[in-house]
C-alpha cells in the first residue's frame, strides 16, 4: 500500500533543467512527479492502446500544484524537510531506471518519507485532494471512460 500511495502522490513524482541546488525540494518534487506521470501514462497506454491520445497531461496545473503543496507541507510537518528531501532524491534516482508498469501495479520501489506511515500517506493524499484532481483529469481527458469500457 505504501508503494501505491506514493506512486499516486508523486505520479503521478528526470532530467532536471536546473542543478539540484538551484531548485527547492518542492520544485524537484514537481519535476519528478511530472516525469513519473508521463511514465505512468506510457504504462497505461501499453496496457490499453485505446488510451493513446486520451491520457491527461502529466504537467502540473495550479489545481494539482496546490494539492501537492498541501501533501508536501503535511509531509514536512510530520517528517521534516530532510526526510522529504531524501524521498525526492530517491524518486529522482529511481525514475531513471524504473519499469513504467511498476508505477501502476504497485511494485515500484517507492517509499513514504521516514516518519510518514502508510495510513498517514493515504489520509494526506485524500485530505489534500490529490486523488480527486487525478480522477477529474482522467474523466476530462476521456481516459476514465475508455478504462471503464475495458472492464
JSON list of N, CA and C in Angstrom, two decimals, residues 1 6 22 28-30 33 35-36 44 50 52 71 80 87 92 96 100 108 110-111 119-120 125 131 141 146 151:
[
{"chain": "A", "resi": 1, "resn": "UNK", "atom": "N", "xyz": [0.82, -1.18, 0.00]},
{"chain": "A", "resi": 1, "resn": "UNK", "atom": "CA", "xyz": [0.00, 0.00, 0.00]},
{"chain": "A", "resi": 1, "resn": "UNK", "atom": "C", "xyz": [0.87, 1.25, 0.00]},
{"chain": "A", "resi": 6, "resn": "UNK", "atom": "N", "xyz": [2.47, 6.30, -2.64]},
{"chain": "A", "resi": 6, "resn": "UNK", "atom": "CA", "xyz": [3.47, 7.24, -3.13]},
{"chain": "A", "resi": 6, "resn": "UNK", "atom": "C", "xyz": [3.44, 7.35, -4.64]},
{"chain": "A", "resi": 22, "resn": "UNK", "atom": "N", "xyz": [19.85, 24.53, -7.21]},
{"chain": "A", "resi": 22, "resn": "UNK", "atom": "CA", "xyz": [19.16, 25.75, -7.61]},
{"chain": "A", "resi": 22, "resn": "UNK", "atom": "C", "xyz": [17.64, 25.60, -7.52]},
{"chain": "A", "resi": 28, "resn": "UNK", "atom": "N", "xyz": [11.68, 20.25, -7.21]},
{"chain": "A", "resi": 28, "resn": "UNK", "atom": "CA", "xyz": [12.21, 18.95, -7.62]},
{"chain": "A", "resi": 28, "resn": "UNK", "atom": "C", "xyz": [11.12, 17.89, -7.57]},
{"chain": "A", "resi": 29, "resn": "UNK", "atom": "N", "xyz": [10.26, 17.96, -6.53]},
{"chain": "A", "resi": 29, "resn": "UNK", "atom": "CA", "xyz": [9.14, 17.02, -6.42]},
{"chain": "A", "resi": 29, "resn": "UNK", "atom": "C", "xyz": [8.21, 17.18, -7.63]},
{"chain": "A", "resi": 30, "resn": "UNK", "atom": "N", "xyz": [7.96, 18.40, -8.03]},
{"chain": "A", "resi": 30, "resn": "UNK", "atom": "CA", "xyz": [7.11, 18.64, -9.19]},
{"chain": "A", "resi": 30, "resn": "UNK", "atom": "C", "xyz": [7.73, 18.03, -10.45]},
{"chain": "A", "resi": 33, "resn": "UNK", "atom": "N", "xyz": [7.63, 14.23, -10.27]},
{"chain": "A", "resi": 33, "resn": "UNK", "atom": "CA", "xyz": [6.23, 13.78, -10.35]},
{"chain": "A", "resi": 33, "resn": "UNK", "atom": "C", "xyz": [5.73, 13.84, -11.79]},
{"chain": "A", "resi": 35, "resn": "UNK", "atom": "N", "xyz": [7.54, 13.63, -14.47]},
{"chain": "A", "resi": 35, "resn": "UNK", "atom": "CA", "xyz": [8.22, 12.55, -15.20]},
{"chain": "A", "resi": 35, "resn": "UNK", "atom": "C", "xyz": [7.56, 11.21, -14.90]},
{"chain": "A", "resi": 36, "resn": "UNK", "atom": "N", "xyz": [7.24, 10.97, -13.63]},
{"chain": "A", "resi": 36, "resn": "UNK", "atom": "CA", "xyz": [6.57, 9.72, -13.26]},
{"chain": "A", "resi": 36, "resn": "UNK", "atom": "C", "xyz": [5.18, 9.66, -13.87]},
{"chain": "A", "resi": 44, "resn": "UNK", "atom": "N", "xyz": [-0.03, 2.83, -18.93]},
{"chain": "A", "resi": 44, "resn": "UNK", "atom": "CA", "xyz": [-1.46, 2.65, -19.17]},
{"chain": "A", "resi": 44, "resn": "UNK", "atom": "C", "xyz": [-1.74, 2.43, -20.65]},
{"chain": "A", "resi": 50, "resn": "UNK", "atom": "N", "xyz": [-6.16, 1.88, -26.58]},
{"chain": "A", "resi": 50, "resn": "UNK", "atom": "CA", "xyz": [-7.19, 2.89, -26.87]},
{"chain": "A", "resi": 50, "resn": "UNK", "atom": "C", "xyz": [-6.98, 4.17, -26.07]},
{"chain": "A", "resi": 52, "resn": "UNK", "atom": "N", "xyz": [-4.26, 5.86, -26.01]},
{"chain": "A", "resi": 52, "resn": "UNK", "atom": "CA", "xyz": [-3.34, 6.72, -26.75]},
{"chain": "A", "resi": 52, "resn": "UNK", "atom": "C", "xyz": [-4.05, 8.02, -27.13]},
{"chain": "A", "resi": 71, "resn": "UNK", "atom": "N", "xyz": [0.20, 18.26, 0.25]},
{"chain": "A", "resi": 71, "resn": "UNK", "atom": "CA", "xyz": [0.87, 17.00, 0.59]},
{"chain": "A", "resi": 71, "resn": "UNK", "atom": "C", "xyz": [2.28, 17.29, 1.09]},
{"chain": "A", "resi": 80, "resn": "UNK", "atom": "N", "xyz": [9.66, 16.22, 8.56]},
{"chain": "A", "resi": 80, "resn": "UNK", "atom": "CA", "xyz": [10.75, 17.19, 8.47]},
{"chain": "A", "resi": 80, "resn": "UNK", "atom": "C", "xyz": [11.25, 17.34, 7.04]},
{"chain": "A", "resi": 87, "resn": "UNK", "atom": "N", "xyz": [13.38, 11.62, 0.31]},
{"chain": "A", "resi": 87, "resn": "UNK", "atom": "CA", "xyz": [12.39, 10.92, -0.51]},
{"chain": "A", "resi": 87, "resn": "UNK", "atom": "C", "xyz": [12.45, 11.40, -1.96]},
{"chain": "A", "resi": 92, "resn": "UNK", "atom": "N", "xyz": [14.07, 10.71, -7.69]},
{"chain": "A", "resi": 92, "resn": "UNK", "atom": "CA", "xyz": [14.85, 11.15, -8.86]},
{"chain": "A", "resi": 92, "resn": "UNK", "atom": "C", "xyz": [15.78, 10.04, -9.34]},
{"chain": "A", "resi": 96, "resn": "UNK", "atom": "N", "xyz": [14.86, 7.04, -13.29]},
{"chain": "A", "resi": 96, "resn": "UNK", "atom": "CA", "xyz": [15.70, 6.79, -14.45]},
{"chain": "A", "resi": 96, "resn": "UNK", "atom": "C", "xyz": [15.78, 5.31, -14.82]},
{"chain": "A", "resi": 100, "resn": "UNK", "atom": "N", "xyz": [8.03, 1.39, -16.20]},
{"chain": "A", "resi": 100, "resn": "UNK", "atom": "CA", "xyz": [6.79, 2.15, -16.08]},
{"chain": "A", "resi": 100, "resn": "UNK", "atom": "C", "xyz": [5.60, 1.34, -15.56]},
{"chain": "A", "resi": 108, "resn": "UNK", "atom": "N", "xyz": [6.72, -0.56, -7.87]},
{"chain": "A", "resi": 108, "resn": "UNK", "atom": "CA", "xyz": [7.85, 0.38, -7.97]},
{"chain": "A", "resi": 108, "resn": "UNK", "atom": "C", "xyz": [8.44, 0.57, -6.57]},
{"chain": "A", "resi": 110, "resn": "UNK", "atom": "N", "xyz": [8.99, 2.64, -4.30]},
{"chain": "A", "resi": 110, "resn": "UNK", "atom": "CA", "xyz": [8.66, 3.96, -3.76]},
{"chain": "A", "resi": 110, "resn": "UNK", "atom": "C", "xyz": [8.33, 3.85, -2.29]},
{"chain": "A", "resi": 111, "resn": "UNK", "atom": "N", "xyz": [8.78, 4.80, -1.54]},
{"chain": "A", "resi": 111, "resn": "UNK", "atom": "CA", "xyz": [8.53, 4.80, -0.10]},
{"chain": "A", "resi": 111, "resn": "UNK", "atom": "C", "xyz": [8.06, 6.18, 0.34]},
{"chain": "A", "resi": 119, "resn": "UNK", "atom": "N", "xyz": [-0.74, 4.82, 6.56]},
{"chain": "A", "resi": 119, "resn": "UNK", "atom": "CA", "xyz": [-2.03, 5.40, 6.92]},
{"chain": "A", "resi": 119, "resn": "UNK", "atom": "C", "xyz": [-1.99, 6.92, 6.82]},
{"chain": "A", "resi": 120, "resn": "UNK", "atom": "N", "xyz": [-0.88, 7.51, 7.29]},
{"chain": "A", "resi": 120, "resn": "UNK", "atom": "CA", "xyz": [-0.71, 8.96, 7.16]},
{"chain": "A", "resi": 120, "resn": "UNK", "atom": "C", "xyz": [-0.74, 9.37, 5.68]},
{"chain": "A", "resi": 125, "resn": "UNK", "atom": "N", "xyz": [-3.09, 12.26, 1.16]},
{"chain": "A", "resi": 125, "resn": "UNK", "atom": "CA", "xyz": [-3.48, 12.31, -0.25]},
{"chain": "A", "resi": 125, "resn": "UNK", "atom": "C", "xyz": [-4.97, 12.59, -0.38]},
{"chain": "A", "resi": 131, "resn": "UNK", "atom": "N", "xyz": [-6.15, 12.76, -5.17]},
{"chain": "A", "resi": 131, "resn": "UNK", "atom": "CA", "xyz": [-6.88, 11.74, -5.93]},
{"chain": "A", "resi": 131, "resn": "UNK", "atom": "C", "xyz": [-8.07, 12.37, -6.67]},
{"chain": "A", "resi": 141, "resn": "UNK", "atom": "N", "xyz": [-10.11, 14.02, -19.72]},
{"chain": "A", "resi": 141, "resn": "UNK", "atom": "CA", "xyz": [-9.31, 13.62, -20.88]},
{"chain": "A", "resi": 141, "resn": "UNK", "atom": "C", "xyz": [-9.98, 12.50, -21.67]},
{"chain": "A", "resi": 146, "resn": "UNK", "atom": "N", "xyz": [-12.70, 5.35, -21.24]},
{"chain": "A", "resi": 146, "resn": "UNK", "atom": "CA", "xyz": [-12.07, 4.26, -22.00]},
{"chain": "A", "resi": 146, "resn": "UNK", "atom": "C", "xyz": [-11.71, 3.11, -21.07]},
{"chain": "A", "resi": 151, "resn": "UNK", "atom": "N", "xyz": [-13.38, -2.93, -18.98]},
{"chain": "A", "resi": 151, "resn": "UNK", "atom": "CA", "xyz": [-13.63, -3.92, -17.92]},
{"chain": "A", "resi": 151, "resn": "UNK", "atom": "C", "xyz": [-14.77, -4.84, -18.27]}
]
